[in-house]
PDB file of C-alpha atoms in Angstrom:
ATOM      1  CA  GLN A   1     -14.692  -5.455  12.173  1.00  0.00           C
ATOM      2  CA  VAL A   2     -12.048  -4.873   9.523  1.00  0.00           C
ATOM      3  CA  HIS A   3      -8.412  -5.601  10.364  1.00  0.00           C
ATOM      4  CA  LEU A   4      -5.313  -5.042   8.276  1.00  0.00           C
ATOM      5  CA  VAL A   5      -1.993  -6.603   9.238  1.00  0.00           C
ATOM      6  CA  GLU A   6       1.196  -5.898   7.293  1.00  0.00           C
ATOM      7  CA  SER A   7       4.205  -8.181   7.109  1.00  0.00           C
ATOM      8  CA  GLY A   8       7.357  -8.595   5.048  1.00  0.00           C
ATOM      9  CA  GLY A   9       9.282  -5.499   6.025  1.00  0.00           C
ATOM     10  CA  GLY A  10      12.972  -5.628   6.792  1.00  0.00           C
ATOM     11  CA  SER A  11      16.414  -4.319   5.889  1.00  0.00           C
ATOM     12  CA  VAL A  12      17.917  -4.603   2.429  1.00  0.00           C
ATOM     13  CA  GLN A  13      20.751  -3.046   0.488  1.00  0.00           C
ATOM     14  CA  ALA A  14      20.179  -0.614  -2.320  1.00  0.00           C
ATOM     15  CA  GLY A  15      19.116  -2.423  -5.467  1.00  0.00           C
ATOM     16  CA  GLY A  16      17.433  -5.186  -3.509  1.00  0.00           C
ATOM     17  CA  SER A  17      13.804  -6.285  -3.396  1.00  0.00           C
ATOM     18  CA  LEU A  18      11.119  -6.888  -0.800  1.00  0.00           C
ATOM     19  CA  THR A  19       7.514  -8.001  -0.956  1.00  0.00           C
ATOM     20  CA  LEU A  20       5.086  -6.653   1.610  1.00  0.00           C
ATOM     21  CA  SER A  21       1.849  -8.443   2.425  1.00  0.00           C
ATOM     22  CA  CYS A  22      -1.324  -7.105   3.976  1.00  0.00           C
ATOM     23  CA  ALA A  23      -3.731  -9.634   5.459  1.00  0.00           C
ATOM     24  CA  VAL A  24      -7.221  -8.173   5.216  1.00  0.00           C
ATOM     25  CA  SER A  25     -10.062  -9.559   7.315  1.00  0.00           C
ATOM     26  CA  GLY A  26     -13.583  -8.526   8.224  1.00  0.00           C
ATOM     27  CA  TYR A  27     -14.903  -7.951   4.710  1.00  0.00           C
ATOM     28  CA  THR A  28     -17.646 -10.058   3.167  1.00  0.00           C
ATOM     29  CA  ASP A  29     -16.610  -8.869  -0.280  1.00  0.00           C
ATOM     30  CA  LYS A  30     -13.344  -7.391  -1.503  1.00  0.00           C
ATOM     31  CA  PRO A  31     -12.594  -3.831  -0.422  1.00  0.00           C
ATOM     32  CA  ARG A  32     -13.769  -1.158  -2.869  1.00  0.00           C
ATOM     33  CA  CYS A  33     -10.313   0.389  -2.823  1.00  0.00           C
ATOM     34  CA  GLY A  34      -6.915  -0.605  -1.454  1.00  0.00           C
ATOM     35  CA  ALA A  35      -3.601   1.177  -1.181  1.00  0.00           C
ATOM     36  CA  TRP A  36      -0.129   1.238   0.279  1.00  0.00           C
ATOM     37  CA  PHE A  37       1.170   4.374   1.972  1.00  0.00           C
ATOM     38  CA  ARG A  38       4.533   5.133   3.528  1.00  0.00           C
ATOM     39  CA  GLN A  39       5.962   7.597   5.992  1.00  0.00           C
ATOM     40  CA  ALA A  40       9.654   8.380   6.032  1.00  0.00           C
ATOM     41  CA  PRO A  41      11.327   9.969   9.072  1.00  0.00           C
ATOM     42  CA  GLY A  42      10.474  13.652   9.266  1.00  0.00           C
ATOM     43  CA  LYS A  43       8.090  13.495   6.299  1.00  0.00           C
ATOM     44  CA  GLU A  44       4.358  13.300   5.813  1.00  0.00           C
ATOM     45  CA  ARG A  45       2.703  10.029   4.947  1.00  0.00           C
ATOM     46  CA  GLU A  46       2.269   9.569   1.194  1.00  0.00           C
ATOM     47  CA  GLY A  47       0.417   7.167  -1.037  1.00  0.00           C
ATOM     48  CA  VAL A  48       2.702   4.953  -3.105  1.00  0.00           C
ATOM     49  CA  ALA A  49       0.370   2.468  -4.824  1.00  0.00           C
ATOM     50  CA  GLY A  50      -3.385   2.100  -5.262  1.00  0.00           C
ATOM     51  CA  LEU A  51      -5.773  -0.679  -6.284  1.00  0.00           C
ATOM     52  CA  LEU A  52      -8.640   1.196  -7.863  1.00  0.00           C
ATOM     53  CA  THR A  53     -12.310   0.300  -7.807  1.00  0.00           C
ATOM     54  CA  GLN A  54     -12.352  -0.348 -11.536  1.00  0.00           C
ATOM     55  CA  ARG A  55     -11.176  -3.922 -11.687  1.00  0.00           C
ATOM     56  CA  GLY A  56      -7.594  -4.412 -12.719  1.00  0.00           C
ATOM     57  CA  ARG A  57      -6.642  -0.766 -12.535  1.00  0.00           C
ATOM     58  CA  THR A  58      -3.695   0.340 -10.442  1.00  0.00           C
ATOM     59  CA  ASP A  59      -1.937   3.651  -9.910  1.00  0.00           C
ATOM     60  CA  TYR A  60       1.432   4.632  -8.496  1.00  0.00           C
ATOM     61  CA  ALA A  61       3.301   7.601  -7.140  1.00  0.00           C
ATOM     62  CA  GLU A  62       5.866   8.852  -9.628  1.00  0.00           C
ATOM     63  CA  SER A  63       8.706   8.060  -7.253  1.00  0.00           C
ATOM     64  CA  VAL A  64       7.967   4.318  -7.365  1.00  0.00           C
ATOM     65  CA  MET A  65       6.551   3.862 -10.858  1.00  0.00           C
ATOM     66  CA  GLY A  66       8.230   1.022 -12.683  1.00  0.00           C
ATOM     67  CA  ARG A  67       9.767  -0.348  -9.468  1.00  0.00           C
ATOM     68  CA  PHE A  68       6.761  -1.179  -7.266  1.00  0.00           C
ATOM     69  CA  THR A  69       3.778  -3.385  -8.115  1.00  0.00           C
ATOM     70  CA  ILE A  70       0.556  -3.602  -6.119  1.00  0.00           C
ATOM     71  CA  SER A  71      -1.614  -6.676  -6.391  1.00  0.00           C
ATOM     72  CA  GLN A  72      -4.345  -8.548  -4.587  1.00  0.00           C
ATOM     73  CA  ASP A  73      -5.236 -12.170  -3.997  1.00  0.00           C
ATOM     74  CA  LEU A  74      -9.021 -12.174  -4.202  1.00  0.00           C
ATOM     75  CA  SER A  75      -9.276 -15.632  -2.653  1.00  0.00           C
ATOM     76  CA  ASN A  76      -8.281 -14.219   0.715  1.00  0.00           C
ATOM     77  CA  PHE A  77      -8.235 -10.422   0.140  1.00  0.00           C
ATOM     78  CA  THR A  78      -4.489 -10.240   0.789  1.00  0.00           C
ATOM     79  CA  MET A  79      -2.793  -7.206  -0.749  1.00  0.00           C
ATOM     80  CA  TYR A  80       0.824  -7.242  -1.839  1.00  0.00           C
ATOM     81  CA  LEU A  81       3.432  -4.651  -2.657  1.00  0.00           C
ATOM     82  CA  GLN A  82       6.352  -5.974  -4.668  1.00  0.00           C
ATOM     83  CA  MET A  83       9.254  -3.513  -4.367  1.00  0.00           C
ATOM     84  CA  ASN A  84      12.232  -3.808  -6.696  1.00  0.00           C
ATOM     85  CA  ASN A  85      15.396  -1.776  -7.160  1.00  0.00           C
ATOM     86  CA  LEU A  86      15.014  -0.234  -3.724  1.00  0.00           C
ATOM     87  CA  ASN A  87      17.024   2.843  -2.785  1.00  0.00           C
ATOM     88  CA  PRO A  88      17.649   4.607   0.546  1.00  0.00           C
ATOM     89  CA  GLU A  89      14.872   7.108  -0.220  1.00  0.00           C
ATOM     90  CA  ASP A  90      12.400   4.217   0.052  1.00  0.00           C
ATOM     91  CA  THR A  91      13.216   3.818   3.757  1.00  0.00           C
ATOM     92  CA  ALA A  92       9.937   4.320   5.621  1.00  0.00           C
ATOM     93  CA  ILE A  93       7.169   2.681   7.579  1.00  0.00           C
ATOM     94  CA  TYR A  94       4.775   1.155   5.052  1.00  0.00           C
ATOM     95  CA  TYR A  95       1.040   1.002   5.771  1.00  0.00           C
ATOM     96  CA  CYS A  96      -1.716  -0.779   3.948  1.00  0.00           C
ATOM     97  CA  ALA A  97      -5.120   0.841   3.827  1.00  0.00           C
ATOM     98  CA  THR A  98      -8.618   0.225   2.496  1.00  0.00           C
ATOM     99  CA  ARG A  99     -11.670   2.273   1.678  1.00  0.00           C
ATOM    100  CA  ASP A 100     -15.293   1.208   1.821  1.00  0.00           C
ATOM    101  CA  THR A 101     -16.144   3.598  -1.005  1.00  0.00           C
ATOM    102  CA  ASN A 102     -15.086   3.740  -4.640  1.00  0.00           C
ATOM    103  CA  CYS A 103     -11.817   5.343  -5.627  1.00  0.00           C
ATOM    104  CA  GLY A 104     -10.138   6.380  -8.829  1.00  0.00           C
ATOM    105  CA  ALA A 105      -6.803   7.759  -9.883  1.00  0.00           C
ATOM    106  CA  ALA A 106      -7.602  11.182  -8.433  1.00  0.00           C
ATOM    107  CA  SER A 107      -8.541  10.035  -4.945  1.00  0.00           C
ATOM    108  CA  TRP A 108      -6.871   6.759  -3.938  1.00  0.00           C
ATOM    109  CA  ALA A 109      -3.941   8.516  -2.248  1.00  0.00           C
ATOM    110  CA  LYS A 110      -6.038  10.938  -0.219  1.00  0.00           C
ATOM    111  CA  GLU A 111      -5.775   9.952   3.439  1.00  0.00           C
ATOM    112  CA  GLN A 112      -9.003  11.632   4.436  1.00  0.00           C
ATOM    113  CA  PHE A 113     -10.988   9.017   2.508  1.00  0.00           C
ATOM    114  CA  ILE A 114      -9.267   5.984   4.055  1.00  0.00           C
ATOM    115  CA  HIS A 115     -11.455   3.951   6.405  1.00  0.00           C
ATOM    116  CA  HIS A 116      -9.040   1.304   7.674  1.00  0.00           C
ATOM    117  CA  TRP A 117      -5.304   1.291   8.358  1.00  0.00           C
ATOM    118  CA  GLY A 118      -2.790  -1.334   9.267  1.00  0.00           C
ATOM    119  CA  ARG A 119      -0.182  -0.664  11.944  1.00  0.00           C
ATOM    120  CA  GLY A 120       2.711  -0.515   9.507  1.00  0.00           C
ATOM    121  CA  THR A 121       5.885  -2.409   8.755  1.00  0.00           C
ATOM    122  CA  GLN A 122       9.386  -0.918   8.657  1.00  0.00           C
ATOM    123  CA  VAL A 123      11.431  -0.994   5.457  1.00  0.00           C
ATOM    124  CA  THR A 124      15.068   0.112   5.689  1.00  0.00           C
ATOM    125  CA  VAL A 125      17.290   0.412   2.623  1.00  0.00           C
ATOM    126  CA  SER A 126      21.010   0.943   3.111  1.00  0.00           C
ATOM    127  CA  SER A 127      23.406   2.306   0.524  1.00  0.00           C
TER     128      SER A 127
END
């Protein structure tokens, strides 16, 4: 059974940085597709960063491009989200997610194709 467990959330001031981790277990090979989503208070959940099936390819929401970096440690399938220059609009619960099917730039952020979710970790950015 696949399990995803996020860690690394917390409170920072605007301009600060955080790195989120997602411990992935239950796979015999790396997930076909991985992603980080977030849900801010009163808003729908949105995809912020995707690890695409094509090796080495990543994709980002416009709102985080240039500030966030998604990566993966293939030795233990841990996913990371490095977040720099945070602002109050980044305040949200952050979720990691994986798919058991291929994904590309057009589909990684579509929730209906996600097979596994973590429980989320809170990130709060104060001004």
